[in-house]
Amino acid sequence: MTLTLALSKGRILAEAAPLLAAAGIIPAEDPEKTRKLIVGTSHPQIRIIIVRASDVPTYVQYGAADLGIAGKDVLEEHGGEGLYQPIDLAISRCRMMVAVPEGFDYAGAVRRGSRLKVATKYLGTARRHFAAKGVHVDLIKLYGSMELAPLVGLADAIVDLVSSGNTLRANHLVAVESIMEVSARLVVNQAALKLKRRQIQPVLDAFARAVGHA
Ligand code: ATP
Ligand code: MG
């Protein structure tokens, strides 16, 4: 029986590659370069599928992949239904934050109970965050380049991932509130874990060792 591992290209793949190698999983072709969406590995029982970062939880939830690697940002937004999240891989670390243009009095606006326009690709997470704080917001869904929105009057604030802060600085934005710490997690289909425990457990153990030694 083959196990399928869902991965996204870019940051997660780059940072997960050393952990995968330590767990004995080396892709047969460079997933960054190949046009194939299904790639074999050096591990006789594991193949990789290449999907969009935000689609990883969906493939694993429905069992099209047994395992996957996804950021906590994506998992929070998805909801985590049907997923077991055994290992924080401690890679792709950043923070989900509220940011506003330099000079915008965010704390004052919150204190006055102003209604804020907030642009983000994390609608669910943003909605829950502002509701918990009692801040009234109109959320505007974007798919990328959130930093642009306040610069052209689309929004007062954004909710986005921040690591170095360079993109914010380059666009004269400042982070004013942290929503959560983000890192990539290994996720497992809950039913697969029960039905294929004998195959999956050694893979989980290998990842846990790889993270411990990292
Ligand atoms: P796509 O580029 O296909 O639209 P994406 O923008 O979600 O998708 P990436 O930018 O590669 O893809 O981000 C993938 C994951 O990497 C995110 O879900 C998040 O967990 C993590 N990530 C994103 N930005 C950063 C960052 N600045 N620092 C660290 N990790 C990040
Ligand atoms: Mg991207």
Short mmCIF file of N, CA and C in Angstrom, two decimals, residues 50-183:
data_model
loop_
_atom_site.label_atom_id
_atom_site.label_comp_id
_atom_site.label_asym_id
_atom_site.label_seq_id
_atom_site.Cartn_x
_atom_site.Cartn_y
_atom_site.Cartn_z
N ILE A 50 1.94 17.40 -5.51
CA ILE A 50 2.27 18.83 -5.43
C ILE A 50 0.97 19.61 -5.58
N VAL A 51 0.58 20.35 -4.53
CA VAL A 51 -0.68 21.11 -4.56
C VAL A 51 -0.44 22.52 -4.04
N ARG A 52 -1.43 23.40 -4.22
CA ARG A 52 -1.34 24.73 -3.64
C ARG A 52 -1.30 24.64 -2.12
N ALA A 53 -0.56 25.56 -1.49
CA ALA A 53 -0.41 25.52 -0.02
C ALA A 53 -1.77 25.44 0.67
N SER A 54 -2.72 26.26 0.19
CA SER A 54 -4.02 26.31 0.86
C SER A 54 -4.89 25.09 0.54
N ASP A 55 -4.48 24.27 -0.41
CA ASP A 55 -5.24 23.06 -0.73
C ASP A 55 -4.76 21.82 0.03
N VAL A 56 -3.61 21.89 0.69
CA VAL A 56 -3.06 20.72 1.38
C VAL A 56 -4.07 20.13 2.38
N PRO A 57 -4.69 20.93 3.28
CA PRO A 57 -5.62 20.32 4.23
C PRO A 57 -6.81 19.63 3.56
N THR A 58 -7.24 20.15 2.42
CA THR A 58 -8.40 19.57 1.72
C THR A 58 -8.06 18.18 1.18
N TYR A 59 -6.89 18.04 0.54
CA TYR A 59 -6.49 16.72 0.04
C TYR A 59 -6.37 15.71 1.17
N VAL A 60 -5.85 16.15 2.32
CA VAL A 60 -5.65 15.22 3.44
C VAL A 60 -6.99 14.93 4.12
N GLN A 61 -7.84 15.95 4.27
CA GLN A 61 -9.15 15.76 4.90
C GLN A 61 -9.95 14.67 4.20
N TYR A 62 -9.95 14.71 2.85
CA TYR A 62 -10.76 13.75 2.09
C TYR A 62 -10.02 12.45 1.80
N GLY A 63 -8.78 12.33 2.29
CA GLY A 63 -8.06 11.08 2.14
C GLY A 63 -7.40 10.89 0.78
N ALA A 64 -7.42 11.93 -0.06
CA ALA A 64 -6.70 11.85 -1.34
C ALA A 64 -5.20 11.84 -1.09
N ALA A 65 -4.81 12.42 0.04
CA ALA A 65 -3.44 12.27 0.55
C ALA A 65 -3.57 11.75 1.98
N ASP A 66 -2.63 10.87 2.38
CA ASP A 66 -2.64 10.35 3.75
C ASP A 66 -2.02 11.35 4.71
N LEU A 67 -1.00 12.05 4.20
CA LEU A 67 -0.26 13.01 5.02
C LEU A 67 -0.06 14.29 4.23
N GLY A 68 0.28 15.36 4.94
CA GLY A 68 0.59 16.61 4.26
C GLY A 68 1.40 17.50 5.17
N ILE A 69 1.94 18.56 4.59
CA ILE A 69 2.62 19.59 5.39
C ILE A 69 1.96 20.92 5.07
N ALA A 70 1.45 21.58 6.11
CA ALA A 70 0.71 22.83 5.91
C ALA A 70 1.00 23.80 7.04
N GLY A 71 0.98 25.10 6.71
CA GLY A 71 1.18 26.14 7.71
C GLY A 71 -0.01 26.24 8.64
N LYS A 72 0.24 26.69 9.87
CA LYS A 72 -0.85 26.86 10.83
C LYS A 72 -1.86 27.89 10.33
N ASP A 73 -1.39 28.88 9.56
CA ASP A 73 -2.28 29.88 8.96
C ASP A 73 -3.34 29.20 8.11
N VAL A 74 -2.88 28.26 7.26
CA VAL A 74 -3.77 27.54 6.35
C VAL A 74 -4.68 26.58 7.13
N LEU A 75 -4.12 25.94 8.17
CA LEU A 75 -4.90 24.98 8.95
C LEU A 75 -6.00 25.67 9.75
N GLU A 76 -5.70 26.83 10.31
CA GLU A 76 -6.71 27.60 11.05
C GLU A 76 -7.85 28.00 10.13
N GLU A 77 -7.50 28.40 8.93
CA GLU A 77 -8.49 28.86 7.97
C GLU A 77 -9.35 27.69 7.49
N HIS A 78 -8.70 26.53 7.31
CA HIS A 78 -9.42 25.34 6.87
C HIS A 78 -10.33 24.80 7.97
N GLY A 79 -9.88 24.87 9.22
CA GLY A 79 -10.67 24.38 10.34
C GLY A 79 -10.13 23.09 10.94
N GLY A 80 -9.35 22.33 10.17
CA GLY A 80 -8.71 21.13 10.70
C GLY A 80 -9.60 19.90 10.79
N GLU A 81 -10.79 19.97 10.16
CA GLU A 81 -11.73 18.85 10.24
C GLU A 81 -11.14 17.60 9.58
N GLY A 82 -11.18 16.48 10.29
CA GLY A 82 -10.69 15.22 9.76
C GLY A 82 -9.18 15.08 9.78
N LEU A 83 -8.51 16.06 10.39
CA LEU A 83 -7.04 16.05 10.39
C LEU A 83 -6.49 15.81 11.78
N TYR A 84 -5.47 14.99 11.84
CA TYR A 84 -4.69 14.82 13.05
C TYR A 84 -3.40 15.61 12.83
N GLN A 85 -2.99 16.38 13.82
CA GLN A 85 -1.82 17.26 13.65
C GLN A 85 -0.75 16.90 14.67
N PRO A 86 -0.02 15.80 14.41
CA PRO A 86 0.85 15.27 15.46
C PRO A 86 2.16 16.04 15.66
N ILE A 87 2.69 16.70 14.62
CA ILE A 87 4.05 17.24 14.76
C ILE A 87 4.16 18.66 14.22
N ASP A 88 4.63 19.55 15.10
CA ASP A 88 5.01 20.90 14.66
C ASP A 88 6.42 20.78 14.10
N LEU A 89 6.57 21.03 12.81
CA LEU A 89 7.88 20.84 12.16
C LEU A 89 8.82 22.01 12.43
N ALA A 90 8.30 23.09 13.01
CA ALA A 90 9.13 24.26 13.39
C ALA A 90 9.84 24.88 12.19
N ILE A 91 9.24 24.76 11.01
CA ILE A 91 9.78 25.43 9.81
C ILE A 91 8.75 26.44 9.31
N SER A 92 9.17 27.28 8.37
CA SER A 92 8.28 28.32 7.82
C SER A 92 7.63 29.11 8.94
N ARG A 93 8.46 29.55 9.85
CA ARG A 93 7.95 30.27 11.02
C ARG A 93 7.72 31.74 10.70
N CYS A 94 6.62 32.24 11.11
CA CYS A 94 6.32 33.66 10.96
C CYS A 94 5.16 33.98 11.89
N ARG A 95 4.57 35.15 11.75
CA ARG A 95 3.52 35.55 12.65
C ARG A 95 2.38 36.14 11.83
N MET A 96 1.15 35.80 12.18
CA MET A 96 0.03 36.46 11.52
C MET A 96 -0.27 37.74 12.30
N MET A 97 -0.29 38.87 11.58
CA MET A 97 -0.39 40.16 12.26
C MET A 97 -1.40 41.08 11.60
N VAL A 98 -1.87 42.04 12.39
CA VAL A 98 -2.63 43.17 11.85
C VAL A 98 -1.61 44.26 11.57
N ALA A 99 -1.68 44.86 10.37
CA ALA A 99 -0.77 45.96 10.03
C ALA A 99 -1.57 47.10 9.43
N VAL A 100 -1.06 48.31 9.67
CA VAL A 100 -1.73 49.53 9.20
C VAL A 100 -0.68 50.48 8.63
N PRO A 101 -1.10 51.50 7.87
CA PRO A 101 -0.14 52.50 7.39
C PRO A 101 0.50 53.23 8.57
N GLU A 102 1.80 53.57 8.43
CA GLU A 102 2.47 54.38 9.44
C GLU A 102 1.61 55.61 9.72
N GLY A 103 1.44 55.96 10.98
CA GLY A 103 0.67 57.16 11.31
C GLY A 103 -0.81 56.90 11.53
N PHE A 104 -1.29 55.72 11.16
CA PHE A 104 -2.70 55.41 11.41
C PHE A 104 -2.86 55.00 12.88
N ASP A 105 -3.76 55.65 13.59
CA ASP A 105 -3.94 55.40 15.03
C ASP A 105 -4.88 54.21 15.23
N TYR A 106 -4.31 53.00 15.13
CA TYR A 106 -5.13 51.78 15.24
C TYR A 106 -5.76 51.67 16.63
N ALA A 107 -4.92 51.86 17.67
CA ALA A 107 -5.43 51.72 19.04
C ALA A 107 -6.57 52.71 19.28
N GLY A 108 -6.40 53.92 18.78
CA GLY A 108 -7.43 54.94 18.94
C GLY A 108 -8.71 54.57 18.21
N ALA A 109 -8.56 54.06 17.00
CA ALA A 109 -9.73 53.65 16.22
C ALA A 109 -10.49 52.53 16.94
N VAL A 110 -9.74 51.58 17.52
CA VAL A 110 -10.35 50.48 18.26
C VAL A 110 -11.08 51.04 19.49
N ARG A 111 -10.41 51.96 20.20
CA ARG A 111 -10.99 52.54 21.42
C ARG A 111 -12.29 53.28 21.11
N ARG A 112 -12.30 54.00 20.00
CA ARG A 112 -13.49 54.77 19.63
C ARG A 112 -14.60 53.89 19.06
N GLY A 113 -14.31 52.62 18.83
CA GLY A 113 -15.31 51.72 18.26
C GLY A 113 -15.54 51.96 16.78
N SER A 114 -14.52 52.49 16.09
CA SER A 114 -14.66 52.75 14.65
C SER A 114 -14.81 51.45 13.88
N ARG A 115 -15.50 51.52 12.75
CA ARG A 115 -15.60 50.38 11.86
C ARG A 115 -14.38 50.39 10.94
N LEU A 116 -13.68 49.26 10.86
CA LEU A 116 -12.44 49.21 10.07
C LEU A 116 -12.61 48.31 8.86
N LYS A 117 -12.04 48.77 7.72
CA LYS A 117 -11.99 47.91 6.54
C LYS A 117 -10.67 47.15 6.58
N VAL A 118 -10.75 45.84 6.56
CA VAL A 118 -9.55 45.01 6.69
C VAL A 118 -9.45 44.06 5.50
N ALA A 119 -8.33 44.14 4.78
CA ALA A 119 -8.10 43.25 3.64
C ALA A 119 -7.23 42.07 4.06
N THR A 120 -7.60 40.87 3.62
CA THR A 120 -6.84 39.68 4.00
C THR A 120 -7.23 38.49 3.14
N LYS A 121 -6.32 37.49 3.11
CA LYS A 121 -6.76 36.22 2.52
C LYS A 121 -7.24 35.27 3.61
N TYR A 122 -7.10 35.69 4.89
CA TYR A 122 -7.49 34.83 6.01
C TYR A 122 -8.81 35.31 6.61
N LEU A 123 -9.89 35.16 5.86
CA LEU A 123 -11.18 35.71 6.28
C LEU A 123 -11.67 35.12 7.61
N GLY A 124 -11.62 33.82 7.73
CA GLY A 124 -12.15 33.16 8.93
C GLY A 124 -11.35 33.53 10.16
N THR A 125 -10.04 33.45 10.05
CA THR A 125 -9.17 33.76 11.19
C THR A 125 -9.33 35.22 11.59
N ALA A 126 -9.38 36.11 10.59
CA ALA A 126 -9.54 37.55 10.88
C ALA A 126 -10.89 37.80 11.53
N ARG A 127 -11.94 37.17 11.01
CA ARG A 127 -13.28 37.38 11.58
C ARG A 127 -13.30 36.99 13.06
N ARG A 128 -12.72 35.82 13.36
CA ARG A 128 -12.70 35.34 14.76
C ARG A 128 -11.86 36.27 15.64
N HIS A 129 -10.73 36.74 15.12
CA HIS A 129 -9.85 37.60 15.91
C HIS A 129 -10.56 38.90 16.29
N PHE A 130 -11.15 39.57 15.30
CA PHE A 130 -11.76 40.87 15.59
C PHE A 130 -13.05 40.71 16.40
N ALA A 131 -13.77 39.62 16.18
CA ALA A 131 -14.99 39.38 16.96
C ALA A 131 -14.62 39.20 18.44
N ALA A 132 -13.54 38.46 18.71
CA ALA A 132 -13.12 38.22 20.09
C ALA A 132 -12.71 39.52 20.77
N LYS A 133 -12.18 40.47 19.98
CA LYS A 133 -11.77 41.77 20.54
C LYS A 133 -12.92 42.76 20.57
N GLY A 134 -14.03 42.42 19.96
CA GLY A 134 -15.16 43.34 19.88
C GLY A 134 -14.91 44.50 18.92
N VAL A 135 -14.05 44.28 17.91
CA VAL A 135 -13.78 45.31 16.91
C VAL A 135 -14.67 45.07 15.70
N HIS A 136 -15.34 46.14 15.25
CA HIS A 136 -16.22 46.02 14.08
C HIS A 136 -15.40 46.12 12.82
N VAL A 137 -15.51 45.13 11.93
CA VAL A 137 -14.72 45.15 10.70
C VAL A 137 -15.56 44.78 9.49
N ASP A 138 -15.21 45.39 8.36
CA ASP A 138 -15.67 44.91 7.07
C ASP A 138 -14.47 44.21 6.46
N LEU A 139 -14.60 42.90 6.22
CA LEU A 139 -13.46 42.15 5.68
C LEU A 139 -13.53 42.12 4.16
N ILE A 140 -12.37 42.31 3.54
CA ILE A 140 -12.26 42.29 2.08
C ILE A 140 -11.32 41.16 1.71
N LYS A 141 -11.83 40.19 0.95
CA LYS A 141 -11.02 39.02 0.61
C LYS A 141 -10.05 39.33 -0.52
N LEU A 142 -8.76 39.07 -0.29
CA LEU A 142 -7.75 39.17 -1.34
C LEU A 142 -7.02 37.84 -1.45
N TYR A 143 -6.31 37.63 -2.55
CA TYR A 143 -5.59 36.39 -2.77
C TYR A 143 -4.08 36.57 -2.67
N GLY A 144 -3.62 37.82 -2.52
CA GLY A 144 -2.18 38.06 -2.38
C GLY A 144 -1.89 39.54 -2.31
N SER A 145 -0.61 39.89 -2.11
CA SER A 145 -0.16 41.29 -2.06
C SER A 145 -1.07 42.16 -1.20
N MET A 146 -1.40 41.67 -0.02
CA MET A 146 -2.28 42.41 0.90
C MET A 146 -1.73 43.80 1.21
N GLU A 147 -0.37 43.90 1.22
CA GLU A 147 0.27 45.17 1.61
C GLU A 147 -0.17 46.34 0.74
N LEU A 148 -0.62 46.03 -0.46
CA LEU A 148 -1.02 47.11 -1.37
C LEU A 148 -2.34 47.77 -0.93
N ALA A 149 -3.21 47.00 -0.34
CA ALA A 149 -4.59 47.46 -0.11
C ALA A 149 -4.69 48.80 0.62
N PRO A 150 -3.95 49.00 1.74
CA PRO A 150 -4.09 50.28 2.44
C PRO A 150 -3.47 51.44 1.66
N LEU A 151 -2.53 51.13 0.77
CA LEU A 151 -1.81 52.19 0.04
C LEU A 151 -2.69 52.83 -1.02
N VAL A 152 -3.71 52.11 -1.47
CA VAL A 152 -4.56 52.62 -2.54
C VAL A 152 -6.01 52.80 -2.07
N GLY A 153 -6.18 52.77 -0.74
CA GLY A 153 -7.49 53.09 -0.19
C GLY A 153 -8.50 51.95 -0.22
N LEU A 154 -8.03 50.74 -0.49
CA LEU A 154 -8.96 49.61 -0.47
C LEU A 154 -9.32 49.22 0.97
N ALA A 155 -8.38 49.42 1.89
CA ALA A 155 -8.61 49.00 3.27
C ALA A 155 -7.86 49.92 4.24
N ASP A 156 -8.30 49.92 5.52
CA ASP A 156 -7.59 50.65 6.58
C ASP A 156 -6.45 49.82 7.13
N ALA A 157 -6.62 48.50 7.10
CA ALA A 157 -5.67 47.60 7.74
C ALA A 157 -5.62 46.30 6.96
N ILE A 158 -4.58 45.50 7.22
CA ILE A 158 -4.49 44.18 6.61
C ILE A 158 -4.22 43.14 7.71
N VAL A 159 -4.57 41.90 7.41
CA VAL A 159 -4.13 40.78 8.22
C VAL A 159 -3.27 39.92 7.31
N ASP A 160 -1.99 39.76 7.67
CA ASP A 160 -1.08 39.03 6.79
C ASP A 160 0.03 38.39 7.62
N LEU A 161 0.84 37.55 6.96
CA LEU A 161 1.97 36.92 7.62
C LEU A 161 3.17 37.86 7.56
N VAL A 162 3.90 37.92 8.66
CA VAL A 162 5.08 38.77 8.74
C VAL A 162 6.22 37.93 9.26
N SER A 163 7.38 37.98 8.56
CA SER A 163 8.56 37.34 9.16
C SER A 163 9.62 38.40 9.44
N SER A 164 10.30 38.88 8.41
CA SER A 164 11.34 39.90 8.68
C SER A 164 10.73 41.28 8.89
N GLY A 165 9.56 41.53 8.32
CA GLY A 165 8.97 42.87 8.37
C GLY A 165 9.43 43.76 7.22
N ASN A 166 10.28 43.22 6.35
CA ASN A 166 10.83 44.04 5.25
C ASN A 166 9.75 44.51 4.28
N THR A 167 8.81 43.64 3.96
CA THR A 167 7.75 44.03 3.01
C THR A 167 6.88 45.12 3.61
N LEU A 168 6.56 44.98 4.91
CA LEU A 168 5.79 46.04 5.56
C LEU A 168 6.54 47.36 5.49
N ARG A 169 7.82 47.33 5.91
CA ARG A 169 8.63 48.56 5.93
C ARG A 169 8.71 49.20 4.55
N ALA A 170 8.93 48.38 3.53
CA ALA A 170 9.07 48.91 2.17
C ALA A 170 7.80 49.61 1.72
N ASN A 171 6.68 49.28 2.33
CA ASN A 171 5.41 49.88 1.93
C ASN A 171 4.83 50.80 3.02
N HIS A 172 5.71 51.21 3.95
CA HIS A 172 5.32 52.17 5.00
C HIS A 172 4.12 51.68 5.82
N LEU A 173 4.18 50.40 6.15
CA LEU A 173 3.16 49.83 7.03
C LEU A 173 3.84 49.40 8.33
N VAL A 174 3.05 49.36 9.41
CA VAL A 174 3.58 48.85 10.68
C VAL A 174 2.63 47.80 11.25
N ALA A 175 3.23 46.77 11.85
CA ALA A 175 2.43 45.74 12.52
C ALA A 175 1.97 46.28 13.86
N VAL A 176 0.68 46.14 14.16
CA VAL A 176 0.15 46.71 15.40
C VAL A 176 -0.41 45.65 16.35
N GLU A 177 -0.57 44.42 15.87
CA GLU A 177 -1.19 43.40 16.71
C GLU A 177 -0.81 42.02 16.18
N SER A 178 -0.47 41.12 17.09
CA SER A 178 -0.15 39.75 16.69
C SER A 178 -1.39 38.88 16.87
N ILE A 179 -1.70 38.09 15.86
CA ILE A 179 -2.87 37.20 15.96
C ILE A 179 -2.42 35.79 16.37
N MET A 180 -1.37 35.29 15.74
CA MET A 180 -0.83 33.99 16.18
C MET A 180 0.56 33.75 15.60
N GLU A 181 1.29 32.88 16.28
CA GLU A 181 2.56 32.37 15.79
C GLU A 181 2.25 31.29 14.77
N VAL A 182 2.96 31.31 13.66
CA VAL A 182 2.71 30.34 12.59
C VAL A 182 3.96 29.51 12.33
N SER A 183 3.75 28.20 12.14
CA SER A 183 4.82 27.32 11.67
C SER A 183 4.12 26.20 10.89
#
